PDB file of C-alpha atoms in Angstrom:
ATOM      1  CA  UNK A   1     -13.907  70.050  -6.533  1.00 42.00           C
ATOM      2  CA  UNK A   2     -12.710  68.711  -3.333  1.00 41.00           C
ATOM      3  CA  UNK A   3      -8.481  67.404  -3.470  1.00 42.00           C
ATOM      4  CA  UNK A   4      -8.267  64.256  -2.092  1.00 44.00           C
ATOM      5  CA  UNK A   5      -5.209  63.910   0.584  1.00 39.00           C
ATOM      6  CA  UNK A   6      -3.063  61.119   0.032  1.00 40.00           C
ATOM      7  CA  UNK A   7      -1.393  59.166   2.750  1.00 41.00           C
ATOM      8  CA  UNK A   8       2.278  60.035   3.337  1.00 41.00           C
ATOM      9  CA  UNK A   9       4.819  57.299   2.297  1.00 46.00           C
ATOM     10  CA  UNK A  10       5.334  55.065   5.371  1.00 44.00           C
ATOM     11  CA  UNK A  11       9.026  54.781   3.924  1.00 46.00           C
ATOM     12  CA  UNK A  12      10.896  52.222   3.198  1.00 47.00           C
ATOM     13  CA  UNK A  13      12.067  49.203   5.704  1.00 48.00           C
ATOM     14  CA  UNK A  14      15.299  50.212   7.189  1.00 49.00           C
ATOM     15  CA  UNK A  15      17.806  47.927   5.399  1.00 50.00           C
ATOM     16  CA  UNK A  16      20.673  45.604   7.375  1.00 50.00           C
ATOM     17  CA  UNK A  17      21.705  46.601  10.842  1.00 53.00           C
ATOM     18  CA  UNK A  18      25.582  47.072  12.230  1.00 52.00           C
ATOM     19  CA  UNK A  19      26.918  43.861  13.636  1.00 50.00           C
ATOM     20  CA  UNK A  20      25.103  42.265  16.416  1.00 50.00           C
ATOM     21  CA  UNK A  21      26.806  44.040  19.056  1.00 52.00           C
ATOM     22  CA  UNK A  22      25.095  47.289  18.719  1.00 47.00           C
ATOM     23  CA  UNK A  23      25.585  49.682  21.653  1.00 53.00           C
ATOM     24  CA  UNK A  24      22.223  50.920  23.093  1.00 52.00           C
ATOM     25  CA  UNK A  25      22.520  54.260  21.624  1.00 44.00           C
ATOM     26  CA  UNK A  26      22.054  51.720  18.082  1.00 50.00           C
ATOM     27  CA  UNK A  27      19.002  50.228  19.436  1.00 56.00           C
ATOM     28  CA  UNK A  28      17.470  53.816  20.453  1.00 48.00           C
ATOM     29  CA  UNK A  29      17.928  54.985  17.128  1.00 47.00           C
ATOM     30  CA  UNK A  30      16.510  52.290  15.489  1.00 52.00           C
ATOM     31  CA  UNK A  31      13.174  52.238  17.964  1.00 54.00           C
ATOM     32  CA  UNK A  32      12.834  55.839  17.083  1.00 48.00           C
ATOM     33  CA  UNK A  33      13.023  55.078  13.306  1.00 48.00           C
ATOM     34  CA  UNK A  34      10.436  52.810  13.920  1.00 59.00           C
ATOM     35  CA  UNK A  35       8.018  54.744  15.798  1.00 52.00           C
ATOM     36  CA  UNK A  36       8.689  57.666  13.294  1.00 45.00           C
ATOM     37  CA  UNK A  37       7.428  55.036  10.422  1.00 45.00           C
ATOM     38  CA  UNK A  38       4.303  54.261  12.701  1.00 49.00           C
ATOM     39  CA  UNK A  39       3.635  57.451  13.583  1.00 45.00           C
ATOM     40  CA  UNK A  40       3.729  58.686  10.038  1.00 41.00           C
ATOM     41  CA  UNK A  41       2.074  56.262   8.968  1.00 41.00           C
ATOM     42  CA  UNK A  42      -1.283  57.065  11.720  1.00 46.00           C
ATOM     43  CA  UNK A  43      -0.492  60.681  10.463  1.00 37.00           C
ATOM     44  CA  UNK A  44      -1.571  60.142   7.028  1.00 36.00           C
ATOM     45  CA  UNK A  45      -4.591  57.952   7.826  1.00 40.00           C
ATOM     46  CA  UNK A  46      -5.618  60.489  10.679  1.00 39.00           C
ATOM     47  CA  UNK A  47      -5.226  64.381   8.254  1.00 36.00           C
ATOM     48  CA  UNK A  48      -7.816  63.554   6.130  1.00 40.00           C
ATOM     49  CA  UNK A  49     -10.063  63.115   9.041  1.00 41.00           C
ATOM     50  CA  UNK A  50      -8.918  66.361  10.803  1.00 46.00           C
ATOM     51  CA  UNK A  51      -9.475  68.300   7.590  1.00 69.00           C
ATOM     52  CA  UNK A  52     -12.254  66.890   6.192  1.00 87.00           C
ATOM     53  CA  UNK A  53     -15.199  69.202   8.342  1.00 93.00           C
ATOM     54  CA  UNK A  54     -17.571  66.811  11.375  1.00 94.00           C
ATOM     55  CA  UNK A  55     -21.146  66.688  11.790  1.00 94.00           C
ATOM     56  CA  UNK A  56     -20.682  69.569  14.300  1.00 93.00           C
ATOM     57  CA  UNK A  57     -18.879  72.402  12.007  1.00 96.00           C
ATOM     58  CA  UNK A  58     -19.560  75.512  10.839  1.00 97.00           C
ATOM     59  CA  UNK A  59     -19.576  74.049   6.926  1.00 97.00           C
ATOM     60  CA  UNK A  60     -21.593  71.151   7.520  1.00 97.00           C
ATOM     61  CA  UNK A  61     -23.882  73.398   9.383  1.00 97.00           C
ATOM     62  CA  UNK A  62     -24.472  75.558   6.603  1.00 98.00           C
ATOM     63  CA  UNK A  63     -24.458  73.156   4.104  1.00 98.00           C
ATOM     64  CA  UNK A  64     -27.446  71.699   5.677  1.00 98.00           C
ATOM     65  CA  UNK A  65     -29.540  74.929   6.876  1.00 97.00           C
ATOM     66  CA  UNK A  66     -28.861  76.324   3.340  1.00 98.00           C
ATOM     67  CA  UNK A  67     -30.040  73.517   1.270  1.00 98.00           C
ATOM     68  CA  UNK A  68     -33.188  73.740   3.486  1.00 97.00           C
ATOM     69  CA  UNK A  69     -33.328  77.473   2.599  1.00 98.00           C
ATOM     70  CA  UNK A  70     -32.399  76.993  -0.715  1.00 98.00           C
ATOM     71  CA  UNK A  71     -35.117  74.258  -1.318  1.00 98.00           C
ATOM     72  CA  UNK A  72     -37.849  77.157  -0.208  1.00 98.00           C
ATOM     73  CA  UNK A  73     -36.302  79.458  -3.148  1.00 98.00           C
ATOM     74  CA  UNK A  74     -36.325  76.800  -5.190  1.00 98.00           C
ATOM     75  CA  UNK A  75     -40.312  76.291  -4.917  1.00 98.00           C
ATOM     76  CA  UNK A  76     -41.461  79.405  -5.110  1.00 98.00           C
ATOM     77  CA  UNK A  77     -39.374  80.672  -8.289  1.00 98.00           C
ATOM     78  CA  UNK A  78     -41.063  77.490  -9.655  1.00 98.00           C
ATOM     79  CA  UNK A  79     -44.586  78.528  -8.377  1.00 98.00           C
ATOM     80  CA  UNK A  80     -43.409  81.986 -10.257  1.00 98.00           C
ATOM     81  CA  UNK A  81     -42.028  80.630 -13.046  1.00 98.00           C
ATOM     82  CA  UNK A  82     -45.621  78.692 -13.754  1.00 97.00           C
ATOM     83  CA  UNK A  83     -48.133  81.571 -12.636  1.00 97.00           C
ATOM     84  CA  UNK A  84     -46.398  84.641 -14.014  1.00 98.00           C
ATOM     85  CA  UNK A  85     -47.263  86.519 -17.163  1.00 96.00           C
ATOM     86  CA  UNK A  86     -44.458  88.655 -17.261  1.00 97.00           C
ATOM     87  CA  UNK A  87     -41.250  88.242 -18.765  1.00 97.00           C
ATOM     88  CA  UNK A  88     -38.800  89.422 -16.722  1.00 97.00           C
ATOM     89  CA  UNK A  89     -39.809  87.343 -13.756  1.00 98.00           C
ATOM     90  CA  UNK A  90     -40.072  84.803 -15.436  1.00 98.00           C
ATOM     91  CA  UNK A  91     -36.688  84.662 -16.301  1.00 98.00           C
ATOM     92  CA  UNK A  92     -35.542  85.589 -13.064  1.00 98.00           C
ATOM     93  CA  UNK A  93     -37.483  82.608 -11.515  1.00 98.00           C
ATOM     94  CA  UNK A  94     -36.116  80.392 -13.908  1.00 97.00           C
ATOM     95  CA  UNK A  95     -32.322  81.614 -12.805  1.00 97.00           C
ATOM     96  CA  UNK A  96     -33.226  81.434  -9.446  1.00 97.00           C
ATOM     97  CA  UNK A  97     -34.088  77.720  -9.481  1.00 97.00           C
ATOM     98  CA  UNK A  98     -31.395  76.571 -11.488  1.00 97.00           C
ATOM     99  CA  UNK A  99     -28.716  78.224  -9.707  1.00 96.00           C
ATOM    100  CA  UNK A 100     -29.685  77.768  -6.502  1.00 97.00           C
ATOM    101  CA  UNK A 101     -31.031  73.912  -7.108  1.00 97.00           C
ATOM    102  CA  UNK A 102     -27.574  73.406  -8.449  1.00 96.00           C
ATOM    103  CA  UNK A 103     -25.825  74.909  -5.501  1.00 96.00           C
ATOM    104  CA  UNK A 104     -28.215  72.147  -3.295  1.00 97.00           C
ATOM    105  CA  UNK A 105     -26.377  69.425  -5.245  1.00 95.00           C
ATOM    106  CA  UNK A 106     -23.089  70.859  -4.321  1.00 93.00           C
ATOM    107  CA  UNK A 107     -23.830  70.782  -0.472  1.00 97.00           C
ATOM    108  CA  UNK A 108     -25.327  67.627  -0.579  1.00 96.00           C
ATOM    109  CA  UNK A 109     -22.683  66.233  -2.379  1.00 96.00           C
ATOM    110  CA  UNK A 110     -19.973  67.669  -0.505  1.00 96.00           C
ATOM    111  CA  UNK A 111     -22.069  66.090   2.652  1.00 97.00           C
ATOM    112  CA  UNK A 112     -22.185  62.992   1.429  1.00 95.00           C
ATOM    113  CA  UNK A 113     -18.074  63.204   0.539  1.00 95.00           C
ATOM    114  CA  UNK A 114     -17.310  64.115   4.330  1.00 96.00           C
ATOM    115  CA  UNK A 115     -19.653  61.003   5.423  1.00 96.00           C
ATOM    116  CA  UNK A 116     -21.819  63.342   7.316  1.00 96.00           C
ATOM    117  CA  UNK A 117     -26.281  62.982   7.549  1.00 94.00           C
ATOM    118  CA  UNK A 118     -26.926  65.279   5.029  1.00 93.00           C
ATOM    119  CA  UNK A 119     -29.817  66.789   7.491  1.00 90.00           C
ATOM    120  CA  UNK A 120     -28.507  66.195  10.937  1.00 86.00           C
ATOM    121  CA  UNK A 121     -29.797  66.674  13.869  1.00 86.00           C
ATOM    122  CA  UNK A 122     -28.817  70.438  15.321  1.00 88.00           C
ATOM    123  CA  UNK A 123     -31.332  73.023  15.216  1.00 90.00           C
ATOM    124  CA  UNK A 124     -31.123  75.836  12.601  1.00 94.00           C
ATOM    125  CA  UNK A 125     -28.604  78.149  12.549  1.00 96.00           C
ATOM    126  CA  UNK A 126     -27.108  76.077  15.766  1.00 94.00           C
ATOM    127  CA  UNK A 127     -23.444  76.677  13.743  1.00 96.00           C
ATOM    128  CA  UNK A 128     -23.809  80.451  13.809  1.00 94.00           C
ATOM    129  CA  UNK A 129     -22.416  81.979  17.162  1.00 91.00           C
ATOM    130  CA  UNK A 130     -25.203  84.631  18.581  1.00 84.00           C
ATOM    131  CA  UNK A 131     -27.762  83.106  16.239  1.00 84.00           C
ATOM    132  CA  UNK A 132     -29.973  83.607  19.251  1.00 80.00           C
ATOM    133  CA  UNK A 133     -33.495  85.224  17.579  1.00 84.00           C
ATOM    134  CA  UNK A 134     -32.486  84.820  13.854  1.00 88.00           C
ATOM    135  CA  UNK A 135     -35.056  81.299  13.665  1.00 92.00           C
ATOM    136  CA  UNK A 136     -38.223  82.523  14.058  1.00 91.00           C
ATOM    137  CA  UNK A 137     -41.057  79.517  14.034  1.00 90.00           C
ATOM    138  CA  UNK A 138     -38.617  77.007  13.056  1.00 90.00           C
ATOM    139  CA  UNK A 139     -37.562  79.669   9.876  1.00 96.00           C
ATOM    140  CA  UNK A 140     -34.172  80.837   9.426  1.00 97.00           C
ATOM    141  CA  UNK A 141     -33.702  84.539   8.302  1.00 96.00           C
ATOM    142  CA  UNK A 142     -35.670  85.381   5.570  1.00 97.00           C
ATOM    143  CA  UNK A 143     -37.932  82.451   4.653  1.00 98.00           C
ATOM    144  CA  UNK A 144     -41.601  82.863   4.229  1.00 98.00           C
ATOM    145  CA  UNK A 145     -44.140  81.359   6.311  1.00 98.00           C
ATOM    146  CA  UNK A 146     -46.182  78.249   5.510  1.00 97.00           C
ATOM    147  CA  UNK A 147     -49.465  81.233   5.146  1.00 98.00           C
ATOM    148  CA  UNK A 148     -46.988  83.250   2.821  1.00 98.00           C
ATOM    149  CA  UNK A 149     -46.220  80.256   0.399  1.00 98.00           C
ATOM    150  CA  UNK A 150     -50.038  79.123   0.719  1.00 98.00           C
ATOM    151  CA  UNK A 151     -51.613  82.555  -0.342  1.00 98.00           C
ATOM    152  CA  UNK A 152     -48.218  82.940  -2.997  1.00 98.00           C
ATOM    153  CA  UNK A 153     -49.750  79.215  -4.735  1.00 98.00           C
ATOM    154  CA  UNK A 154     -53.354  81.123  -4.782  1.00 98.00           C
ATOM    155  CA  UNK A 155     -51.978  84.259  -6.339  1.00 98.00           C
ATOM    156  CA  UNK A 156     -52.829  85.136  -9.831  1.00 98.00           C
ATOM    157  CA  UNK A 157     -51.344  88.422 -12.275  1.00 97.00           C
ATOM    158  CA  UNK A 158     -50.158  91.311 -10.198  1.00 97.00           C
ATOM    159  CA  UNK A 159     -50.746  89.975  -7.535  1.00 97.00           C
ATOM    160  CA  UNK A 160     -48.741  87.118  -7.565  1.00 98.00           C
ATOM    161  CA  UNK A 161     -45.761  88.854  -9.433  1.00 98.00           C
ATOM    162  CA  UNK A 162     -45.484  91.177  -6.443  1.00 98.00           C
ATOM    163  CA  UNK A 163     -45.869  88.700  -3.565  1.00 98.00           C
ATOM    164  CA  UNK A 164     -43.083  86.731  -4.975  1.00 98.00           C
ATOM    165  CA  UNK A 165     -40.844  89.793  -5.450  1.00 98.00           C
ATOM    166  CA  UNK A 166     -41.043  90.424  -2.214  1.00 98.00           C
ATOM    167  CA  UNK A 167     -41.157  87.237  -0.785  1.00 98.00           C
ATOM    168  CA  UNK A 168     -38.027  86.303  -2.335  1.00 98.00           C
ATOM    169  CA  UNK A 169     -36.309  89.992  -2.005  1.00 98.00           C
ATOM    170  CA  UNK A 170     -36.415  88.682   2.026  1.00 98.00           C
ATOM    171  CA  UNK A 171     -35.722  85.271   1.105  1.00 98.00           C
ATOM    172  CA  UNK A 172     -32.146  86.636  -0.682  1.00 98.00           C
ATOM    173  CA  UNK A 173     -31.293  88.985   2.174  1.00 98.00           C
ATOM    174  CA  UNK A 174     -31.566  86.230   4.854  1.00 97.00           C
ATOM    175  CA  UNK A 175     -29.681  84.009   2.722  1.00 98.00           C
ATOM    176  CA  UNK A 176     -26.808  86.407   2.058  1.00 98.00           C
ATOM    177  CA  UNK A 177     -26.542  86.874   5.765  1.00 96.00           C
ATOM    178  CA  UNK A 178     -26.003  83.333   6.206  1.00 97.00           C
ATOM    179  CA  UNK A 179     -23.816  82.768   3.290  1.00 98.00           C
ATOM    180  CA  UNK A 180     -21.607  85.962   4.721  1.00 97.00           C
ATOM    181  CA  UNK A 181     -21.467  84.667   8.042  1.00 96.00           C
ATOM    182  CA  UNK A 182     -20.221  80.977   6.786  1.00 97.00           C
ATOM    183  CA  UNK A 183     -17.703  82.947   4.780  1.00 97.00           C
ATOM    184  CA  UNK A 184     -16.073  84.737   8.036  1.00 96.00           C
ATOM    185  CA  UNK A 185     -16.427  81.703   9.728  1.00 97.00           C
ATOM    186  CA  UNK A 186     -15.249  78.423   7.429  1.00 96.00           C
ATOM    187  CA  UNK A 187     -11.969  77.536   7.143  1.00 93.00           C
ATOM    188  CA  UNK A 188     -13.034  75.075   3.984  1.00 95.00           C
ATOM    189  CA  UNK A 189     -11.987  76.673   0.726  1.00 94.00           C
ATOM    190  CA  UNK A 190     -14.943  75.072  -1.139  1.00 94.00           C
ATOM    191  CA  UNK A 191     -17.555  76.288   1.088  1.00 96.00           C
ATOM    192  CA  UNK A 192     -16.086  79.804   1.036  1.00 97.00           C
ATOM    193  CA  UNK A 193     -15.985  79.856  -2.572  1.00 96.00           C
ATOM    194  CA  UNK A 194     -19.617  78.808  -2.922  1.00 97.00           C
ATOM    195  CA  UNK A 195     -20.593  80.915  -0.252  1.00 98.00           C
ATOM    196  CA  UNK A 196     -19.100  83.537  -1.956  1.00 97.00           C
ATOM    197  CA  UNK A 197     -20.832  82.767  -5.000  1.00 96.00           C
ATOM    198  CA  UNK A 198     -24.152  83.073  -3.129  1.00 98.00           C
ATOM    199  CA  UNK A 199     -23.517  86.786  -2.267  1.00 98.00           C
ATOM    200  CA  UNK A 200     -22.568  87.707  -5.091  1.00 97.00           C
ATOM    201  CA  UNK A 201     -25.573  86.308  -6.825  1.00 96.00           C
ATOM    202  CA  UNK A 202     -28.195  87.182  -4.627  1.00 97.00           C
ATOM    203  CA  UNK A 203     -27.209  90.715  -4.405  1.00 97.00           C
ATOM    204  CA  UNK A 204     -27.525  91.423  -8.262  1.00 97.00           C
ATOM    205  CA  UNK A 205     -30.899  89.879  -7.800  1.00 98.00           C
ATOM    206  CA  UNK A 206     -32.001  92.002  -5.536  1.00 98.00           C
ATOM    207  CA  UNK A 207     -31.185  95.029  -7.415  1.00 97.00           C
ATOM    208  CA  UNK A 208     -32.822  93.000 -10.284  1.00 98.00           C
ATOM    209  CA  UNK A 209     -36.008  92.724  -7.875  1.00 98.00           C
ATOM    210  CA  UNK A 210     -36.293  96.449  -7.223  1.00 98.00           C
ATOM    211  CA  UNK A 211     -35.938  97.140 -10.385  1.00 97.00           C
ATOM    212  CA  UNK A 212     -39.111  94.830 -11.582  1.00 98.00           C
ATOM    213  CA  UNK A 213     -41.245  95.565  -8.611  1.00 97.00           C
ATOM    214  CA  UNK A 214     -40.977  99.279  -9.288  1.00 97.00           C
ATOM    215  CA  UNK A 215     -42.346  97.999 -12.889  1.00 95.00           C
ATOM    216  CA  UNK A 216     -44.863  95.740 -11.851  1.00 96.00           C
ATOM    217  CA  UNK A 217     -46.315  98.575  -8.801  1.00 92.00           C
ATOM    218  CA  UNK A 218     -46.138 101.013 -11.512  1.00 92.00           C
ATOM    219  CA  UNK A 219     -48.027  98.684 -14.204  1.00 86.00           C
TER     220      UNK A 219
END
């Protein structure tokens, strides 16, 4: 979870002053223990806002575009999960939306922490330097096209076990390029860690993917 940051103490009110004839070396001292308190004071209120990530970061960038990628896996494991007669993908669909709808409430949440629009308004990928190319139609690396997702719904047996496969073999390595990237490029422990997490995930599914398309194929 995200640490809160606390306010520093504003300190205490100085307490009685030297007799009233204070030389002006008194009276600088004192104004500078003042504007210490104030400044200390706009400190604390202000580091929560320069740590917390804006609408125009790298995290809250990725945080969107991959809940929008996410949501894509999400839907077709499901359309898998509900078409598929065999067992291993099955599974794996059923892991794949779980994890990954879980990992959408994380970035939405963490969104909605920072006060940021939980969509905003930059184009895909617009937090990724030299992104230039990787959205293709509006799709950011590896998602399928509205034609791929309509003949995936239509799919039946084989057929349907080995569009998904590969559909979401592309899907993964797209989003692990993302996830990498955001990893190199955050400086927010939270989205590194679940960044990291993604990697990690989606690259033991893909060797999980191989492995049941080179079943299914052989079938």
């Amino acid at each position: 979870m995200i640490s809160d940051l606390t306010s520093p103490d504003a300190g205490t009110a100085p307490g009685e002053g030297p007799a009233p004839n204070r030389s002006r070396f008194g009276y600088a001292a004192v104004a500078l223990l003042l504007a210490g308190i104030v400044l200390g004071a706009a400190i604390g209120l202000l580091v929560p806002r320069f740590r917390t990530p804006g609408t125009d970061s790298v995290e809250a960038g990725f945080l969107r575009d991959m809940s929008t990628h996410h949501a894509q896996a999400v839907e077709m494991a499901m359309i898998a999960h509900a078409g598929s007669d065999t067992p291993g993908i099955v599974t794996l669909a059923a892991d794949i939306a779980t994890t990954q709808q879980a990992q959408i409430g994380y970035m939405q949440s963490w969104l909605r922490d920072w006060g940021l629009d939980p969509t905003g308004r930059d184009q895909p990928m617009a937090w990724m330097p030299d992104a230039a190319g990787s959205v293709v139609n509006g799709l950011m690396p590896g998602m399928a096209t509205p034609e791929q997702l309509a003949s995936l719904r239509k799919a039946t047996g084989r057929d349907l076990d080995v569009q998904f496969l590969t559909l979401m073999r592309a899907h993964h390595l797209g989003g692990i390029h993302m996830a990498q990237e955001a990893e190199k490029l955050s400086d927010n422990k939270d989205v590194d860690w679940l960044a990291g997490s993604m990697v990690a995930a989606q690259q033991g599914e893909i060797q999980l993917i191989d492995d049941l398309l080179e079943q299914v194929r052989a079938s």
